[in-house]
CSV table of C-alpha atoms in Angstrom, one decimal:
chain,number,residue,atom,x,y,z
A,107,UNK,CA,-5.8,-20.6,33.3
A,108,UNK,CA,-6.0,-19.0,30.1
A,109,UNK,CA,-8.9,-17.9,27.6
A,110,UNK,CA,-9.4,-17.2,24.0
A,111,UNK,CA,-8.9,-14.0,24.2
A,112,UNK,CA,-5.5,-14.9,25.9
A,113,UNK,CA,-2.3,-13.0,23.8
A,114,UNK,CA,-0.3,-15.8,22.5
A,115,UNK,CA,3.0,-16.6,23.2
A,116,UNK,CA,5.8,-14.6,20.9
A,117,UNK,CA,6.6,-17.9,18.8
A,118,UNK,CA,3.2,-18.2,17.5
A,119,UNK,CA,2.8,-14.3,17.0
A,120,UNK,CA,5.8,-14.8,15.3
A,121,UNK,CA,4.2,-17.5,13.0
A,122,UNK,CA,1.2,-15.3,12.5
A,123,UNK,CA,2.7,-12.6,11.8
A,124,UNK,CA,4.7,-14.4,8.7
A,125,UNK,CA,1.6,-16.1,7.8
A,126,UNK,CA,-0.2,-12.9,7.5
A,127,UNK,CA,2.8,-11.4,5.2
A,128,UNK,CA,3.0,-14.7,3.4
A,129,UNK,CA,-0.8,-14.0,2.4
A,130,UNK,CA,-0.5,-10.5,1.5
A,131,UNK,CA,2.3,-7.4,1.3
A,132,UNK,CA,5.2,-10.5,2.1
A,133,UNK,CA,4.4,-12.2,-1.0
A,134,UNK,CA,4.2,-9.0,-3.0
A,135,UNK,CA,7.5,-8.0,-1.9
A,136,UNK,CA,8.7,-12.0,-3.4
A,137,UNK,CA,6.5,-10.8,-6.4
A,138,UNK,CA,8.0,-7.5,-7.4
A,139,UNK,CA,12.1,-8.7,-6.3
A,140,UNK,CA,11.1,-11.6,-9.6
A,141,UNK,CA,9.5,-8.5,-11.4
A,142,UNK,CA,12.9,-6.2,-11.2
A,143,UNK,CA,14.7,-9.4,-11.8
A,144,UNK,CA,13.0,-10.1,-15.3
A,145,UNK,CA,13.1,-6.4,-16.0
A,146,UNK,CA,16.8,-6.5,-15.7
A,147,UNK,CA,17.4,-9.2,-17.8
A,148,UNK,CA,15.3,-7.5,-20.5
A,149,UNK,CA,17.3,-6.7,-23.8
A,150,UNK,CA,15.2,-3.1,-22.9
A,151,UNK,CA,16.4,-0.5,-20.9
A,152,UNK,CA,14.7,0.4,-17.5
A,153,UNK,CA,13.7,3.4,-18.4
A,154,UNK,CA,12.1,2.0,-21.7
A,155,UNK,CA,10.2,-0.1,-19.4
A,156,UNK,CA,6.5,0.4,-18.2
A,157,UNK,CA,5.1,-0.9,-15.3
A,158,UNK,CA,1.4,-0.9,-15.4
A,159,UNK,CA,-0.9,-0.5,-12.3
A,160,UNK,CA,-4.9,-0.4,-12.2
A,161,UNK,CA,-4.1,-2.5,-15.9
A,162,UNK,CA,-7.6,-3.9,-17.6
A,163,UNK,CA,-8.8,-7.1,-17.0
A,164,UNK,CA,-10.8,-7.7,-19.7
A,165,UNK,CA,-10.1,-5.3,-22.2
A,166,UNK,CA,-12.8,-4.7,-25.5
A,167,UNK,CA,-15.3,-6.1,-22.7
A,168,UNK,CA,-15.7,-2.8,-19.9
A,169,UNK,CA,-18.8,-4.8,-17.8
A,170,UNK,CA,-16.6,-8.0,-17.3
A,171,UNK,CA,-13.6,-5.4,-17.1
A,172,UNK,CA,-15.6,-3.9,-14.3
A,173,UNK,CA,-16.7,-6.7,-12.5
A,174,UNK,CA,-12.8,-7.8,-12.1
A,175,UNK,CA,-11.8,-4.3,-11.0
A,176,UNK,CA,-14.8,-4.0,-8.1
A,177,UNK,CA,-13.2,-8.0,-7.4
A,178,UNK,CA,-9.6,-7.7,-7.1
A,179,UNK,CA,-10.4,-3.9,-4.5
A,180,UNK,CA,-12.4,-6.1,-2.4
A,181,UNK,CA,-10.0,-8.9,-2.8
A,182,UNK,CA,-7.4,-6.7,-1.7
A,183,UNK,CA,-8.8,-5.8,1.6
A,184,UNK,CA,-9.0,-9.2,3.0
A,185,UNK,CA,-5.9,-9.2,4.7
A,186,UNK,CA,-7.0,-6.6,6.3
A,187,UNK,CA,-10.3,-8.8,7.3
A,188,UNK,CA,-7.9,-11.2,8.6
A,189,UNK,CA,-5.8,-9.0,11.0
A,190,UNK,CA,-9.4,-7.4,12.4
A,191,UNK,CA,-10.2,-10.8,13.1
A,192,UNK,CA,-6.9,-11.9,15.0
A,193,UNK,CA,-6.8,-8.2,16.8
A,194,UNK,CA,-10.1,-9.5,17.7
A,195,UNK,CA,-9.2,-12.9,18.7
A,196,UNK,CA,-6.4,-11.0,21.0
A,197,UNK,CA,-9.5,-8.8,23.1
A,198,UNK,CA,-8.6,-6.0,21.2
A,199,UNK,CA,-10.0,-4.7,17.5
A,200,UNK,CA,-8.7,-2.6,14.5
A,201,UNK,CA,-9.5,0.6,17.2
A,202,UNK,CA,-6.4,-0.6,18.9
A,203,UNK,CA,-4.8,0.7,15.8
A,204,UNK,CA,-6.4,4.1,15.1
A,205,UNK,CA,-8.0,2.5,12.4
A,206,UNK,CA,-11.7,4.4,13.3
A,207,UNK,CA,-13.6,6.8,12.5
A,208,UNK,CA,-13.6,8.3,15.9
A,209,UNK,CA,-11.4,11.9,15.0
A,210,UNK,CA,-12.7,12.4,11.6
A,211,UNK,CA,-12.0,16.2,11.2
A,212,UNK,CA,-8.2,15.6,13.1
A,213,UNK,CA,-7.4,12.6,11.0
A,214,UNK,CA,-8.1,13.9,7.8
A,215,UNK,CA,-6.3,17.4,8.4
A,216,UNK,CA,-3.3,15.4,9.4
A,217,UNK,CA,-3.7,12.9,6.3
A,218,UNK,CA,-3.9,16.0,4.1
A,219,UNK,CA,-0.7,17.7,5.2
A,220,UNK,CA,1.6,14.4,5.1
A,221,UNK,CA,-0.2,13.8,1.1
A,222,UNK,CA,1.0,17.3,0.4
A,223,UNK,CA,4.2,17.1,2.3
A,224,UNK,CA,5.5,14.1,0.7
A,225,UNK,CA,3.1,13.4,-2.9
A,226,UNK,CA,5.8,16.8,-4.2
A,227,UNK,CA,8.9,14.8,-3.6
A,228,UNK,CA,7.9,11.4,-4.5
A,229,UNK,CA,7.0,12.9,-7.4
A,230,UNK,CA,9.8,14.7,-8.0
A,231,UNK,CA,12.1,11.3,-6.9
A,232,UNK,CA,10.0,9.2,-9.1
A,233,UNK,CA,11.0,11.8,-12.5
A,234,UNK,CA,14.5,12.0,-11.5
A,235,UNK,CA,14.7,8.0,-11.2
A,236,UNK,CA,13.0,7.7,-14.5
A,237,UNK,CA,15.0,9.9,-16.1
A,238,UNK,CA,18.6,8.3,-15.2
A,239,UNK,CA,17.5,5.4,-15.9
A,240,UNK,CA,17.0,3.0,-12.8
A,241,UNK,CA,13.6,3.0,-13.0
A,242,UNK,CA,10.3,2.0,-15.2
A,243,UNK,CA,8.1,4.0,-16.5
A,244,UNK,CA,5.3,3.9,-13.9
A,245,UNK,CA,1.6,4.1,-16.1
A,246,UNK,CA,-0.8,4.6,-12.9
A,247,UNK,CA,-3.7,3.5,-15.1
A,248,UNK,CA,-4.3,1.1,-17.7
A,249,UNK,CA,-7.8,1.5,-17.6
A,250,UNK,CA,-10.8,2.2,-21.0
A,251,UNK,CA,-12.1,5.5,-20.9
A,252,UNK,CA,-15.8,4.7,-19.7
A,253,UNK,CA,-17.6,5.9,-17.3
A,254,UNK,CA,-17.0,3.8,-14.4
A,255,UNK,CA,-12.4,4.3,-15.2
A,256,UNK,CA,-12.3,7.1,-12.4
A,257,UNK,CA,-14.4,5.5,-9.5
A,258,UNK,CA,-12.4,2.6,-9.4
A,259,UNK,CA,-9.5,4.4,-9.5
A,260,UNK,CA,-10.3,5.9,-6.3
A,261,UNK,CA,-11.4,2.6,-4.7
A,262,UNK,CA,-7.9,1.0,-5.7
A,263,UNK,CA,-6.2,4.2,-3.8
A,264,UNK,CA,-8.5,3.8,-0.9
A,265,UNK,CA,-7.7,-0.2,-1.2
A,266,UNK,CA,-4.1,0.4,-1.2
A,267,UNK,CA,-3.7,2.4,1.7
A,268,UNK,CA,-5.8,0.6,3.9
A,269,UNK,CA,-4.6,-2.8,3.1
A,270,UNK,CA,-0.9,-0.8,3.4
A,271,UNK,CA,-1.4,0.9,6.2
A,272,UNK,CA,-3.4,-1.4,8.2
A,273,UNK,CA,-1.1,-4.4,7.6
A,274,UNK,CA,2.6,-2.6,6.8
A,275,UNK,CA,2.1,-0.1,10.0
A,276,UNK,CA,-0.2,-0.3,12.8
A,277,UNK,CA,-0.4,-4.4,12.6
A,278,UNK,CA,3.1,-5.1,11.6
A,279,UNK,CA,4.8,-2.6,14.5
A,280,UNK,CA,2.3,-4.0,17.0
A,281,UNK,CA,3.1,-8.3,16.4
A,282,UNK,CA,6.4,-6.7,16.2
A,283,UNK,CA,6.9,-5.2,19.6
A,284,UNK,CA,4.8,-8.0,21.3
A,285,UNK,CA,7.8,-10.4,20.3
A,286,UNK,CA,10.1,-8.2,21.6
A,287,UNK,CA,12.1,-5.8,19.0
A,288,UNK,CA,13.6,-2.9,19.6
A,289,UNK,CA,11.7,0.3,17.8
A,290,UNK,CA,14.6,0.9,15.6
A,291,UNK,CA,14.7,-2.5,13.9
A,292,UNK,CA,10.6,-2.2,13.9
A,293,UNK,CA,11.0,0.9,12.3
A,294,UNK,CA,13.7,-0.4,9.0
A,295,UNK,CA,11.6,-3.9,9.1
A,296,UNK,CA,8.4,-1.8,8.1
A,297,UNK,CA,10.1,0.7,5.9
A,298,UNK,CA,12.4,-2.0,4.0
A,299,UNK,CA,9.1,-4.1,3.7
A,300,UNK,CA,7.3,-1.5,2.2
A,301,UNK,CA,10.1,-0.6,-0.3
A,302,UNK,CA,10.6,-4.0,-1.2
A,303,UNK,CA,6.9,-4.6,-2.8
A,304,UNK,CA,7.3,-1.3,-4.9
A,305,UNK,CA,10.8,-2.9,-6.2
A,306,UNK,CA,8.9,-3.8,-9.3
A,307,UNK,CA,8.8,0.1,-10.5
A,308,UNK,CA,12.7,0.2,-10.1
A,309,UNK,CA,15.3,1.5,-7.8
A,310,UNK,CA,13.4,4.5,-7.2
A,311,UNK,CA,10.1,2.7,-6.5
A,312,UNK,CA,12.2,1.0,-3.7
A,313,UNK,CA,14.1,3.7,-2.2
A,314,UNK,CA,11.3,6.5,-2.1
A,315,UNK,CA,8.9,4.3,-0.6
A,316,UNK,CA,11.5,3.6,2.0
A,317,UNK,CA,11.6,6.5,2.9
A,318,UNK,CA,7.9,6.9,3.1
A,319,UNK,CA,7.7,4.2,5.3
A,320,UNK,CA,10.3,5.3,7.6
A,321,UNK,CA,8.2,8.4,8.0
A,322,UNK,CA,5.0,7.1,8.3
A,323,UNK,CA,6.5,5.0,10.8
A,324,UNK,CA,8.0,7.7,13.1
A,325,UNK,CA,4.1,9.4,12.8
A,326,UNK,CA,2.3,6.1,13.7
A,327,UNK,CA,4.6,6.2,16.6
A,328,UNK,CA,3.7,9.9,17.5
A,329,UNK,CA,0.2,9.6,17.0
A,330,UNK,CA,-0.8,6.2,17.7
A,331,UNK,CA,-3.1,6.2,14.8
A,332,UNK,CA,-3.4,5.0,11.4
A,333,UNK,CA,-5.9,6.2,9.7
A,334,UNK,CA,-4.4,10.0,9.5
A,335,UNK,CA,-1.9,8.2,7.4
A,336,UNK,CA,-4.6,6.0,5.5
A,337,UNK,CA,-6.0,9.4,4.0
A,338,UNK,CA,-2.6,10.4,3.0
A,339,UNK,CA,-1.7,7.4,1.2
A,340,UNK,CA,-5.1,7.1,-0.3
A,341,UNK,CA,-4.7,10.9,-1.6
A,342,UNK,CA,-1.1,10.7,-2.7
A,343,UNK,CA,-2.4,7.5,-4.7
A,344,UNK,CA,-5.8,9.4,-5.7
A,345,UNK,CA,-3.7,12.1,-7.0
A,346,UNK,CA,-0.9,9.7,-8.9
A,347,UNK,CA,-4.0,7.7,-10.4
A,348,UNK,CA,-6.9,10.2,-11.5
A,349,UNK,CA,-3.9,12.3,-12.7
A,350,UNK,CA,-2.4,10.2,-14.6
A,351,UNK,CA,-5.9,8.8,-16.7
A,352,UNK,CA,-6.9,12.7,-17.1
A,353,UNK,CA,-3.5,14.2,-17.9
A,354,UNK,CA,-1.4,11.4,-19.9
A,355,UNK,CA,-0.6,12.2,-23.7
A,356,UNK,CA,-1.5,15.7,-22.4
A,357,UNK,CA,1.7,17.4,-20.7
A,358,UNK,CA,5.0,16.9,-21.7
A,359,UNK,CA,6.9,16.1,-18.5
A,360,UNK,CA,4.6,13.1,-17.8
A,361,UNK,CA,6.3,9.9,-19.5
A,362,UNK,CA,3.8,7.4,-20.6
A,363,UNK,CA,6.3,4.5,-22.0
Protein backbone atom coordinates (compact mmCIF):
# COMPACT_ATOMS: atom_id res chain seq x y z
CA UNK A 1 0.00 0.00 0.00
CA UNK A 2 1.59 3.20 -0.60
CA UNK A 3 1.30 6.78 1.06
CA UNK A 4 2.00 10.35 0.14
CA UNK A 5 4.97 10.39 1.38
CA UNK A 6 5.64 7.36 -0.93
CA UNK A 7 9.05 8.15 -3.48
CA UNK A 8 7.65 8.06 -6.85
CA UNK A 9 8.47 5.93 -9.44
CA UNK A 10 11.80 7.06 -11.67
CA UNK A 11 9.45 8.14 -14.71
CA UNK A 12 7.62 10.67 -12.88
CA UNK A 13 10.88 11.90 -10.96
CA UNK A 14 12.03 12.10 -14.27
CA UNK A 15 9.05 14.38 -15.26
CA UNK A 16 9.63 16.40 -12.15
CA UNK A 17 12.78 16.82 -12.38
CA UNK A 18 12.38 18.53 -16.13
CA UNK A 19 9.48 20.32 -14.89
CA UNK A 20 11.47 21.85 -12.15
CA UNK A 21 14.36 22.89 -14.81
CA UNK A 22 11.78 23.92 -17.29
CA UNK A 23 10.58 26.53 -14.49
CA UNK A 24 13.89 27.74 -13.46
CA UNK A 25 17.93 27.18 -14.24
CA UNK A 26 16.58 24.82 -17.59
CA UNK A 27 14.94 27.65 -19.11
CA UNK A 28 17.82 29.95 -18.41
CA UNK A 29 20.15 27.75 -19.95
CA UNK A 30 17.41 27.99 -23.44
CA UNK A 31 17.63 31.77 -22.46
CA UNK A 32 21.32 32.55 -22.58
CA UNK A 33 22.11 29.65 -25.76
CA UNK A 34 19.40 32.60 -27.81
CA UNK A 35 21.44 35.38 -25.96
CA UNK A 36 25.08 34.05 -27.37
CA UNK A 37 23.16 33.38 -30.61
CA UNK A 38 22.03 37.11 -31.15
CA UNK A 39 25.40 38.18 -29.77
CA UNK A 40 27.04 36.35 -32.54
CA UNK A 41 25.13 37.66 -35.17
CA UNK A 42 25.84 41.20 -33.90
CA UNK A 43 27.75 43.38 -36.59
CA UNK A 44 29.79 44.00 -32.91
CA UNK A 45 32.50 42.08 -31.72
CA UNK A 46 32.19 39.94 -28.53
CA UNK A 47 34.43 41.58 -26.73
CA UNK A 48 32.66 44.99 -27.60
CA UNK A 49 29.71 43.48 -26.10
CA UNK A 50 28.32 44.02 -22.56
CA UNK A 51 26.30 41.82 -20.77
CA UNK A 52 24.52 43.47 -17.90
CA UNK A 53 23.47 41.76 -14.66
CA UNK A 54 21.67 43.33 -11.52
CA UNK A 55 20.50 46.02 -14.68
CA UNK A 56 17.73 48.82 -13.39
CA UNK A 57 14.38 48.26 -13.70
CA UNK A 58 13.01 51.47 -13.63
CA UNK A 59 15.70 53.75 -14.17
CA UNK A 60 15.16 57.96 -13.23
CA UNK A 61 12.51 56.29 -10.75
CA UNK A 62 14.96 54.40 -7.71
CA UNK A 63 11.56 53.55 -5.31
CA UNK A 64 9.85 51.71 -8.24
CA UNK A 65 13.49 50.70 -9.24
CA UNK A 66 13.60 49.24 -5.81
CA UNK A 67 10.50 47.61 -5.43
CA UNK A 68 11.37 45.50 -8.81
CA UNK A 69 14.84 44.56 -7.44
CA UNK A 70 13.42 43.28 -3.74
CA UNK A 71 10.64 41.45 -6.49
CA UNK A 72 12.65 39.69 -8.96
CA UNK A 73 15.35 38.23 -5.45
CA UNK A 74 12.33 36.89 -4.02
CA UNK A 75 11.04 35.85 -7.32
CA UNK A 76 14.14 34.08 -7.85
CA UNK A 77 14.00 31.81 -4.87
CA UNK A 78 10.83 30.21 -5.64
CA UNK A 79 12.14 27.27 -7.35
CA UNK A 80 13.80 26.73 -4.59
CA UNK A 81 10.23 26.91 -2.58
CA UNK A 82 9.18 24.34 -4.97
CA UNK A 83 11.92 21.65 -4.55
CA UNK A 84 11.49 22.21 -0.43
CA UNK A 85 8.05 21.41 -1.03
CA UNK A 86 8.50 18.15 -3.32
CA UNK A 87 11.69 17.06 -0.83
CA UNK A 88 8.85 17.41 1.46
CA UNK A 89 6.24 15.69 -0.32
CA UNK A 90 9.06 12.74 -0.56
CA UNK A 91 9.37 12.44 3.75
CA UNK A 92 12.36 14.21 3.45
CA UNK A 93 13.15 18.29 3.52
CA UNK A 94 15.81 20.74 2.18
CA UNK A 95 17.97 19.19 5.47
CA UNK A 96 18.35 16.14 3.33
CA UNK A 97 20.48 18.44 1.26
CA UNK A 98 22.69 20.29 3.80
CA UNK A 99 20.77 23.13 3.13
CA UNK A 100 20.59 24.11 7.23
CA UNK A 101 21.88 26.05 9.42
CA UNK A 102 22.83 23.17 11.67
CA UNK A 103 27.16 23.60 11.18
CA UNK A 104 27.23 27.30 10.92
CA UNK A 105 30.90 27.90 11.94
CA UNK A 106 32.07 24.49 9.61
CA UNK A 107 30.01 25.61 6.66
CA UNK A 108 31.03 28.97 6.44
CA UNK A 109 34.86 28.21 6.95
CA UNK A 110 34.55 25.80 4.16
CA UNK A 111 32.36 28.30 1.89
CA UNK A 112 35.18 30.82 2.58
CA UNK A 113 38.11 28.77 1.38
CA UNK A 114 36.32 27.36 -1.95
CA UNK A 115 35.24 31.65 -2.64
CA UNK A 116 38.95 32.27 -2.29
CA UNK A 117 40.18 29.19 -4.02
CA UNK A 118 38.29 29.62 -7.05
CA UNK A 119 36.81 33.72 -7.16
CA UNK A 120 41.18 34.32 -8.22
CA UNK A 121 40.90 32.15 -11.22
CA UNK A 122 37.45 32.87 -12.46
CA UNK A 123 38.64 36.07 -12.31
CA UNK A 124 41.60 35.67 -14.00
CA UNK A 125 39.60 33.18 -16.77
CA UNK A 126 36.98 35.75 -17.18
CA UNK A 127 40.04 38.76 -18.20
CA UNK A 128 41.71 36.39 -20.35
CA UNK A 129 38.34 35.45 -22.20
CA UNK A 130 37.53 39.07 -22.51
CA UNK A 131 40.57 39.93 -23.73
CA UNK A 132 40.80 37.44 -26.81
CA UNK A 133 37.81 38.10 -27.66
CA UNK A 134 35.19 35.15 -27.04
CA UNK A 135 33.57 36.74 -24.51
CA UNK A 136 31.36 39.99 -23.40
CA UNK A 137 32.12 42.37 -21.32
CA UNK A 138 30.45 41.24 -18.11
CA UNK A 139 28.97 44.74 -16.09
CA UNK A 140 28.02 42.96 -12.61
CA UNK A 141 25.89 45.97 -11.89
CA UNK A 142 23.69 48.19 -13.67
CA UNK A 143 22.39 49.68 -10.78
CA UNK A 144 21.83 54.08 -9.57
CA UNK A 145 24.09 55.02 -7.03
CA UNK A 146 21.49 55.42 -4.09
CA UNK A 147 21.42 54.22 -1.05
CA UNK A 148 19.71 51.01 -1.22
CA UNK A 149 22.43 49.91 -4.86
CA UNK A 150 24.72 47.77 -2.42
CA UNK A 151 22.07 45.87 -0.21
CA UNK A 152 20.41 44.43 -3.05
CA UNK A 153 23.46 43.61 -4.58
CA UNK A 154 24.13 41.26 -1.83
CA UNK A 155 20.57 39.81 -1.74
CA UNK A 156 20.95 39.03 -5.61
CA UNK A 157 24.42 37.10 -4.68
CA UNK A 158 22.70 35.39 -1.72
CA UNK A 159 19.65 34.74 -4.34
CA UNK A 160 21.88 33.30 -6.88
CA UNK A 161 23.59 30.82 -4.97
CA UNK A 162 20.88 29.44 -3.20
CA UNK A 163 18.50 29.16 -6.05
CA UNK A 164 22.03 27.64 -7.89
CA UNK A 165 23.07 25.60 -5.46
CA UNK A 166 19.90 24.34 -4.06
CA UNK A 167 18.44 23.45 -7.54
CA UNK A 168 21.80 22.86 -9.86
CA UNK A 169 23.55 20.57 -6.86
CA UNK A 170 21.98 19.00 -4.00
CA UNK A 171 18.31 18.71 -5.85
CA UNK A 172 19.51 17.99 -9.37
CA UNK A 173 22.30 15.01 -8.21
CA UNK A 174 19.62 13.62 -5.79
CA UNK A 175 16.31 13.24 -8.71
CA UNK A 176 19.39 12.27 -10.58
CA UNK A 177 20.57 9.20 -8.73
CA UNK A 178 17.06 8.20 -7.65
CA UNK A 179 16.49 7.37 -11.54
CA UNK A 180 19.40 5.58 -11.68
CA UNK A 181 22.67 7.50 -13.27
CA UNK A 182 25.86 6.78 -12.82
CA UNK A 183 27.86 9.59 -10.72
CA UNK A 184 29.99 10.44 -13.64
CA UNK A 185 27.19 11.46 -15.97
CA UNK A 186 25.46 13.21 -12.78
CA UNK A 187 28.51 14.94 -12.34
CA UNK A 188 28.95 16.51 -16.44
CA UNK A 189 24.87 16.82 -16.39
CA UNK A 190 25.25 19.35 -13.36
CA UNK A 191 28.40 21.00 -14.54
CA UNK A 192 27.28 21.35 -18.33
CA UNK A 193 23.90 22.67 -16.91
CA UNK A 194 25.38 25.12 -15.00
CA UNK A 195 27.74 26.34 -17.81
CA UNK A 196 25.06 26.44 -20.26
CA UNK A 197 22.90 29.34 -18.42
CA UNK A 198 26.16 31.49 -18.06
CA UNK A 199 26.58 31.01 -22.04
CA UNK A 200 25.14 34.41 -22.40
CA UNK A 201 28.51 36.10 -21.00
CA UNK A 202 30.46 34.12 -23.76
CA UNK A 203 32.66 31.18 -24.22
CA UNK A 204 34.34 31.92 -21.03
CA UNK A 205 31.08 32.37 -19.07
CA UNK A 206 30.45 28.77 -20.28
CA UNK A 207 33.55 26.99 -19.82
CA UNK A 208 34.65 28.53 -16.25
CA UNK A 209 31.49 27.84 -14.81
CA UNK A 210 31.93 24.34 -15.98
CA UNK A 211 34.41 23.90 -14.25
CA UNK A 212 33.03 25.38 -11.21
CA UNK A 213 30.34 23.03 -11.36
CA UNK A 214 32.41 20.06 -11.81
CA UNK A 215 34.05 21.08 -8.54
CA UNK A 216 31.35 21.95 -6.52
CA UNK A 217 30.05 18.75 -7.60
CA UNK A 218 32.95 16.47 -6.47
CA UNK A 219 32.54 18.62 -2.85
CA UNK A 220 28.70 18.17 -2.61
CA UNK A 221 29.76 14.54 -3.01
CA UNK A 222 32.43 14.72 -0.29
CA UNK A 223 30.52 16.53 2.09
CA UNK A 224 27.08 15.88 1.61
CA UNK A 225 26.13 19.46 2.11
CA UNK A 226 25.22 22.40 0.31
CA UNK A 227 25.27 25.14 2.02
CA UNK A 228 29.27 25.35 2.56
CA UNK A 229 29.09 25.86 -1.17
CA UNK A 230 25.99 28.32 -0.90
CA UNK A 231 28.38 30.83 1.01
CA UNK A 232 30.96 30.39 -1.51
CA UNK A 233 28.94 31.24 -4.40
CA UNK A 234 27.13 33.90 -2.60
CA UNK A 235 30.84 35.50 -1.72
CA UNK A 236 32.48 34.94 -5.06
CA UNK A 237 29.12 36.74 -6.42
CA UNK A 238 29.24 39.37 -3.39
CA UNK A 239 32.70 40.10 -4.30
CA UNK A 240 32.17 40.21 -8.42
CA UNK A 241 28.98 42.55 -7.60
CA UNK A 242 29.89 45.20 -4.74
CA UNK A 243 33.34 45.27 -6.59
CA UNK A 244 32.33 46.02 -9.49
CA UNK A 245 29.57 49.11 -8.45
CA UNK A 246 32.51 50.53 -6.06
CA UNK A 247 35.54 50.06 -8.36
CA UNK A 248 34.29 50.58 -12.06
CA UNK A 249 35.65 53.75 -14.01
CA UNK A 250 38.19 53.50 -11.10
CA UNK A 251 41.05 50.84 -12.12
CA UNK A 252 42.30 50.29 -15.33
CA UNK A 253 42.23 46.45 -15.68
CA UNK A 254 38.47 46.39 -14.96
CA UNK A 255 36.60 46.71 -18.50
CA UNK A 256 33.37 48.38 -18.30
CA UNK A 257 32.11 48.09 -22.16
Amino acid sequence: MTTDTAVPSRRLLGVELLIVLGLSLGASGVAALISFGGSLTEPLALGKQVATLNASRAPGRPWLDLAWQVYYVAKGLMPVALVGYLLVREGASLRVLGFDLRRKAGDLGRGAAVAAAIGGSGLALYLGAQAFGVNLTVAPSGLPDVWWRIPVLIASAWQNAILEEVVVLGYLIRRLGQIGWSWPAILVTSSVLRGSYHLYQGVGGLIGNMVMGAVFCLLYRRWGRVMPLVVAHALIDTVAFVGYALLAGHVSWLPTG
